[in-house]
mmCIF file of C-alpha atoms in Angstrom:
data_model
loop_
_atom_site.group_PDB
_atom_site.id
_atom_site.type_symbol
_atom_site.label_atom_id
_atom_site.label_comp_id
_atom_site.label_asym_id
_atom_site.label_seq_id
_atom_site.Cartn_x
_atom_site.Cartn_y
_atom_site.Cartn_z
ATOM 1 C CA MET F 1 109.485 200.156 16.411
ATOM 2 C CA SER F 2 107.216 199.678 13.435
ATOM 3 C CA THR F 3 105.378 202.673 12.002
ATOM 4 C CA LEU F 4 102.303 200.451 11.614
ATOM 5 C CA THR F 5 100.184 200.223 14.752
ATOM 6 C CA LEU F 6 97.002 198.241 15.242
ATOM 7 C CA TYR F 7 94.766 198.988 18.199
ATOM 8 C CA SER F 8 93.246 195.591 18.762
ATOM 9 C CA TYR F 9 91.304 193.319 21.108
ATOM 10 C CA PHE F 10 92.171 189.650 20.889
ATOM 11 C CA ARG F 11 88.574 188.491 20.392
ATOM 12 C CA SER F 12 87.467 191.297 18.120
ATOM 13 C CA SER F 13 86.441 189.817 14.775
ATOM 14 C CA ALA F 14 87.186 193.082 13.004
ATOM 15 C CA ALA F 15 90.684 193.350 14.471
ATOM 16 C CA TYR F 16 91.255 189.653 13.703
ATOM 17 C CA ARG F 17 90.536 190.348 10.008
ATOM 18 C CA VAL F 18 93.158 193.066 9.899
ATOM 19 C CA ARG F 19 95.739 190.928 11.702
ATOM 20 C CA ILE F 20 95.282 188.225 9.065
ATOM 21 C CA ALA F 21 95.688 190.740 6.237
ATOM 22 C CA LEU F 22 98.816 192.269 7.766
ATOM 23 C CA ASN F 23 100.319 188.807 8.221
ATOM 24 C CA LEU F 24 99.444 187.671 4.706
ATOM 25 C CA LYS F 25 101.210 190.743 3.349
ATOM 26 C CA GLY F 26 104.238 190.057 5.533
ATOM 27 C CA LEU F 27 104.119 193.457 7.249
ATOM 28 C CA ASP F 28 105.634 194.242 10.621
ATOM 29 C CA TYR F 29 103.263 196.002 12.996
ATOM 30 C CA ASP F 30 102.827 196.826 16.640
ATOM 31 C CA ILE F 31 99.712 195.833 18.561
ATOM 32 C CA VAL F 32 98.258 198.079 21.240
ATOM 33 C CA PRO F 33 95.654 196.063 23.178
ATOM 34 C CA VAL F 34 92.336 197.764 23.914
ATOM 35 C CA HIS F 35 90.308 195.664 26.358
ATOM 36 C CA LEU F 36 86.605 195.805 25.547
ATOM 37 C CA VAL F 37 85.414 194.455 28.911
ATOM 38 C CA ARG F 38 87.896 195.359 31.646
ATOM 39 C CA ASP F 39 87.252 198.510 33.680
ATOM 40 C CA GLY F 40 84.025 199.219 31.844
ATOM 41 C CA GLY F 41 85.719 198.953 28.452
ATOM 42 C CA GLU F 42 88.979 200.681 27.584
ATOM 43 C CA HIS F 43 87.545 201.609 24.187
ATOM 44 C CA LEU F 44 85.091 203.936 25.943
ATOM 45 C CA LYS F 45 87.789 205.925 27.750
ATOM 46 C CA PRO F 46 88.602 209.483 26.587
ATOM 47 C CA ALA F 47 92.123 208.529 25.500
ATOM 48 C CA TYR F 48 90.860 205.962 23.001
ATOM 49 C CA ARG F 49 87.882 208.067 21.889
ATOM 50 C CA ALA F 50 90.385 210.758 20.957
ATOM 51 C CA LEU F 51 91.890 208.224 18.543
ATOM 52 C CA ASN F 52 88.609 206.750 17.289
ATOM 53 C CA VAL F 53 85.394 208.645 18.013
ATOM 54 C CA ASN F 54 83.370 205.510 17.207
ATOM 55 C CA ALA F 55 84.948 203.871 20.291
ATOM 56 C CA LEU F 56 85.351 200.630 18.372
ATOM 57 C CA VAL F 57 88.301 198.454 17.426
ATOM 58 C CA PRO F 58 90.329 198.202 15.355
ATOM 59 C CA THR F 59 92.046 201.490 14.715
ATOM 60 C CA PHE F 60 95.031 201.390 12.382
ATOM 61 C CA VAL F 61 97.768 204.006 12.355
ATOM 62 C CA ASP F 62 100.411 204.320 9.654
ATOM 63 C CA GLY F 63 102.470 207.407 10.476
ATOM 64 C CA ASP F 64 100.029 210.314 10.130
ATOM 65 C CA VAL F 65 97.311 208.084 8.649
ATOM 66 C CA ASN F 66 94.545 206.968 11.016
ATOM 67 C CA ILE F 67 91.922 204.544 9.669
ATOM 68 C CA HIS F 68 88.968 202.884 11.359
ATOM 69 C CA GLN F 69 86.739 200.093 9.977
ATOM 70 C CA SER F 70 88.453 196.802 9.208
ATOM 71 C CA LEU F 71 87.578 196.562 5.515
ATOM 72 C CA ALA F 72 88.758 200.111 4.878
ATOM 73 C CA ILE F 73 92.025 199.268 6.632
ATOM 74 C CA ILE F 74 92.521 196.164 4.493
ATOM 75 C CA GLU F 75 91.705 198.100 1.301
ATOM 76 C CA TYR F 76 94.309 200.690 2.356
ATOM 77 C CA LEU F 77 96.876 197.942 2.867
ATOM 78 C CA GLU F 78 95.986 196.596 -0.566
ATOM 79 C CA ASP F 79 96.632 199.998 -2.144
ATOM 80 C CA VAL F 80 99.859 200.751 -0.267
ATOM 81 C CA HIS F 81 101.249 197.194 -0.222
ATOM 82 C CA PRO F 82 99.702 195.585 -3.330
ATOM 83 C CA THR F 83 101.577 192.281 -3.170
ATOM 84 C CA PRO F 84 100.615 189.689 -2.310
ATOM 85 C CA ALA F 85 97.186 190.785 -3.474
ATOM 86 C CA LEU F 86 94.101 190.126 -1.364
ATOM 87 C CA LEU F 87 91.780 191.277 -4.138
ATOM 88 C CA PRO F 88 91.835 189.673 -7.612
ATOM 89 C CA SER F 89 92.755 191.830 -10.589
ATOM 90 C CA ASP F 90 89.731 190.741 -12.647
ATOM 91 C CA PRO F 91 86.885 193.205 -11.919
ATOM 92 C CA ALA F 92 84.151 190.567 -11.750
ATOM 93 C CA THR F 93 86.096 188.269 -9.420
ATOM 94 C CA ARG F 94 87.201 191.264 -7.374
ATOM 95 C CA ALA F 95 83.550 192.258 -6.904
ATOM 96 C CA GLN F 96 82.683 188.678 -5.954
ATOM 97 C CA VAL F 97 85.344 188.649 -3.229
ATOM 98 C CA ARG F 98 84.116 191.981 -1.876
ATOM 99 C CA ALA F 99 80.510 190.776 -1.880
ATOM 100 C CA LEU F 100 81.356 187.591 0.029
ATOM 101 C CA ALA F 101 83.405 189.587 2.524
ATOM 102 C CA LEU F 102 80.465 191.938 3.052
ATOM 103 C CA ASP F 103 78.092 189.001 3.521
ATOM 104 C CA ILE F 104 80.082 188.374 6.700
ATOM 105 C CA ALA F 105 81.315 191.799 7.755
ATOM 106 C CA ALA F 106 78.084 193.698 7.019
ATOM 107 C CA ASP F 107 75.292 191.128 7.368
ATOM 108 C CA ILE F 108 76.401 188.599 10.028
ATOM 109 C CA HIS F 109 78.917 190.238 12.327
ATOM 110 C CA PRO F 110 77.209 193.572 13.200
ATOM 111 C CA ILE F 111 74.061 191.845 14.505
ATOM 112 C CA ASP F 112 76.205 189.782 16.884
ATOM 113 C CA ASN F 113 78.611 192.550 17.895
ATOM 114 C CA LEU F 114 79.454 192.904 21.594
ATOM 115 C CA ARG F 115 77.564 196.170 21.991
ATOM 116 C CA VAL F 116 74.457 194.622 20.420
ATOM 117 C CA LEU F 117 74.636 191.634 22.767
ATOM 118 C CA ARG F 118 75.114 193.941 25.751
ATOM 119 C CA PHE F 119 72.070 195.985 24.743
ATOM 120 C CA LEU F 120 69.968 192.843 24.379
ATOM 121 C CA LYS F 121 70.942 191.606 27.812
ATOM 122 C CA HIS F 122 71.248 194.759 29.899
ATOM 123 C CA ASP F 123 68.710 197.064 28.231
ATOM 124 C CA MET F 124 66.177 194.670 26.698
ATOM 125 C CA GLY F 125 66.385 192.181 29.556
ATOM 126 C CA VAL F 126 66.888 188.995 27.551
ATOM 127 C CA THR F 127 68.337 186.010 29.378
ATOM 128 C CA GLU F 128 71.804 184.595 28.722
ATOM 129 C CA ASP F 129 70.235 181.652 26.856
ATOM 130 C CA GLN F 130 68.118 183.984 24.733
ATOM 131 C CA LYS F 131 71.157 186.136 23.937
ATOM 132 C CA ASN F 132 73.125 183.065 22.867
ATOM 133 C CA ALA F 133 70.197 181.836 20.754
ATOM 134 C CA TRP F 134 70.147 185.224 18.996
ATOM 135 C CA TYR F 135 73.855 184.931 18.263
ATOM 136 C CA VAL F 136 73.653 181.396 16.886
ATOM 137 C CA HIS F 137 70.551 182.153 14.798
ATOM 138 C CA TRP F 138 72.203 184.927 12.810
ATOM 139 C CA ILE F 139 75.434 183.042 12.253
ATOM 140 C CA VAL F 140 73.533 179.999 10.993
ATOM 141 C CA GLU F 141 71.329 182.097 8.708
ATOM 142 C CA GLY F 142 74.359 183.834 7.230
ATOM 143 C CA PHE F 143 76.383 180.654 6.864
ATOM 144 C CA LYS F 144 73.499 178.873 5.112
ATOM 145 C CA ALA F 145 73.573 181.473 2.351
ATOM 146 C CA LEU F 146 77.361 181.508 2.202
ATOM 147 C CA GLU F 147 77.559 177.711 2.047
ATOM 148 C CA ALA F 148 75.068 177.707 -0.830
ATOM 149 C CA ARG F 149 77.130 180.255 -2.749
ATOM 150 C CA LEU F 150 80.330 178.296 -2.216
ATOM 151 C CA ALA F 151 78.662 175.017 -3.179
ATOM 152 C CA ALA F 152 77.505 176.604 -6.437
ATOM 153 C CA GLN F 153 81.007 177.624 -7.521
ATOM 154 C CA THR F 154 81.920 176.026 -10.847
ATOM 155 C CA SER F 155 85.638 175.907 -10.016
ATOM 156 C CA PRO F 156 86.006 175.745 -6.238
ATOM 157 C CA GLY F 157 89.468 176.320 -4.846
ATOM 158 C CA LYS F 158 91.184 175.915 -1.507
ATOM 159 C CA PHE F 159 89.946 179.317 -0.316
ATOM 160 C CA VAL F 160 86.683 181.215 -0.536
ATOM 161 C CA VAL F 161 87.528 182.303 -4.071
ATOM 162 C CA GLY F 162 90.275 180.418 -5.874
ATOM 163 C CA ASP F 163 93.539 179.007 -4.567
ATOM 164 C CA THR F 164 94.976 182.082 -2.856
ATOM 165 C CA PRO F 165 93.648 183.814 0.258
ATOM 166 C CA THR F 166 91.626 186.973 -0.264
ATOM 167 C CA LEU F 167 89.725 189.588 1.688
ATOM 168 C CA ALA F 168 86.875 187.080 1.951
ATOM 169 C CA ASP F 169 89.043 184.595 3.869
ATOM 170 C CA CYS F 170 90.173 187.394 6.191
ATOM 171 C CA CYS F 171 86.514 187.845 7.093
ATOM 172 C CA LEU F 172 85.476 184.184 7.153
ATOM 173 C CA VAL F 173 87.999 182.800 9.625
ATOM 174 C CA PRO F 174 87.139 185.199 12.493
ATOM 175 C CA GLN F 175 83.446 184.515 12.024
ATOM 176 C CA ILE F 176 84.070 180.779 12.347
ATOM 177 C CA TYR F 177 86.008 181.456 15.545
ATOM 178 C CA ASN F 178 82.865 183.132 16.876
ATOM 179 C CA ALA F 179 80.694 180.264 15.686
ATOM 180 C CA ASN F 180 82.875 177.769 17.517
ATOM 181 C CA ARG F 181 82.787 179.855 20.704
ATOM 182 C CA PHE F 182 78.993 179.671 20.644
ATOM 183 C CA LYS F 183 78.980 175.977 19.740
ATOM 184 C CA VAL F 184 77.419 176.296 16.296
ATOM 185 C CA ASP F 185 77.215 172.891 14.597
ATOM 186 C CA MET F 186 79.654 173.434 11.745
ATOM 187 C CA THR F 187 79.109 169.982 10.234
ATOM 188 C CA GLN F 188 76.160 171.474 8.357
ATOM 189 C CA PHE F 189 78.612 173.715 6.482
ATOM 190 C CA PRO F 190 81.175 171.344 4.908
ATOM 191 C CA ARG F 191 82.548 173.760 2.305
ATOM 192 C CA ILE F 192 83.015 176.548 4.840
ATOM 193 C CA SER F 193 84.649 174.098 7.243
ATOM 194 C CA ALA F 194 87.052 172.812 4.589
ATOM 195 C CA ILE F 195 88.176 176.337 3.716
ATOM 196 C CA HIS F 196 88.654 177.138 7.394
ATOM 197 C CA ALA F 197 90.724 173.986 7.935
ATOM 198 C CA HIS F 198 92.999 174.901 5.041
ATOM 199 C CA CYS F 199 93.429 178.482 6.282
ATOM 200 C CA GLN F 200 94.503 177.147 9.663
ATOM 201 C CA THR F 201 97.511 175.459 8.047
ATOM 202 C CA LEU F 202 98.972 178.866 7.122
ATOM 203 C CA GLU F 203 101.219 180.773 9.515
ATOM 204 C CA ALA F 204 99.532 184.086 8.690
ATOM 205 C CA PHE F 205 96.233 182.807 10.056
ATOM 206 C CA GLN F 206 97.849 181.035 13.005
ATOM 207 C CA ARG F 207 99.679 184.179 14.136
ATOM 208 C CA ALA F 208 96.480 186.223 13.865
ATOM 209 C CA ALA F 209 94.434 183.853 16.047
ATOM 210 C CA PRO F 210 93.008 185.269 19.293
ATOM 211 C CA GLU F 211 94.947 182.823 21.452
ATOM 212 C CA ALA F 212 98.231 183.990 19.868
ATOM 213 C CA GLN F 213 97.703 187.657 20.805
ATOM 214 C CA PRO F 214 99.559 189.476 23.578
ATOM 215 C CA ASP F 215 96.289 190.293 25.360
ATOM 216 C CA ALA F 216 94.808 186.789 25.096
ATOM 217 C CA GLU F 217 93.060 185.565 28.231
#
């Protein structure tokens, strides 16, 4: 049994990011599925709350180390397993990668998180169509800005930044999975789509995909 354990849900964007990072670094890890819908949500049960008081996924355990929040987990992996690197060594490029990752993980994803969508529908009374329109709106707004940044790069590479995958790609691919689920027209984002297509040729991304997970439905 591996000492690395990821508490994950197959469709969780945050858990998906960490799976990509673990795979890119070639690390062995165990997955413990935490179903976010079944039986009222397994993440809300006392057993999981004892592990992560936020009642969110992922939670990452490395021996006695317990970390929540996907970007913190990936930064930990970067520190403990520095090669292959997911953050460039140059400070300016490193900051650029972090900023692009946060554009997705902090500005797009939280607004469309499952608990937000549930609140909109069950507490605010929006219809299913209105909920879906909310979801698509914020993805499109975020991707417009991201596409513009990528289009402005003076030396574009195969990935978000350069020719090797970084933290930014770990964040981008799951967000595109969400966009496709909600039928966002991705033809309006050619640079984003090209990066995504290239990522999908790599085994690390393929193995991290929701449909490849043990709890996939």
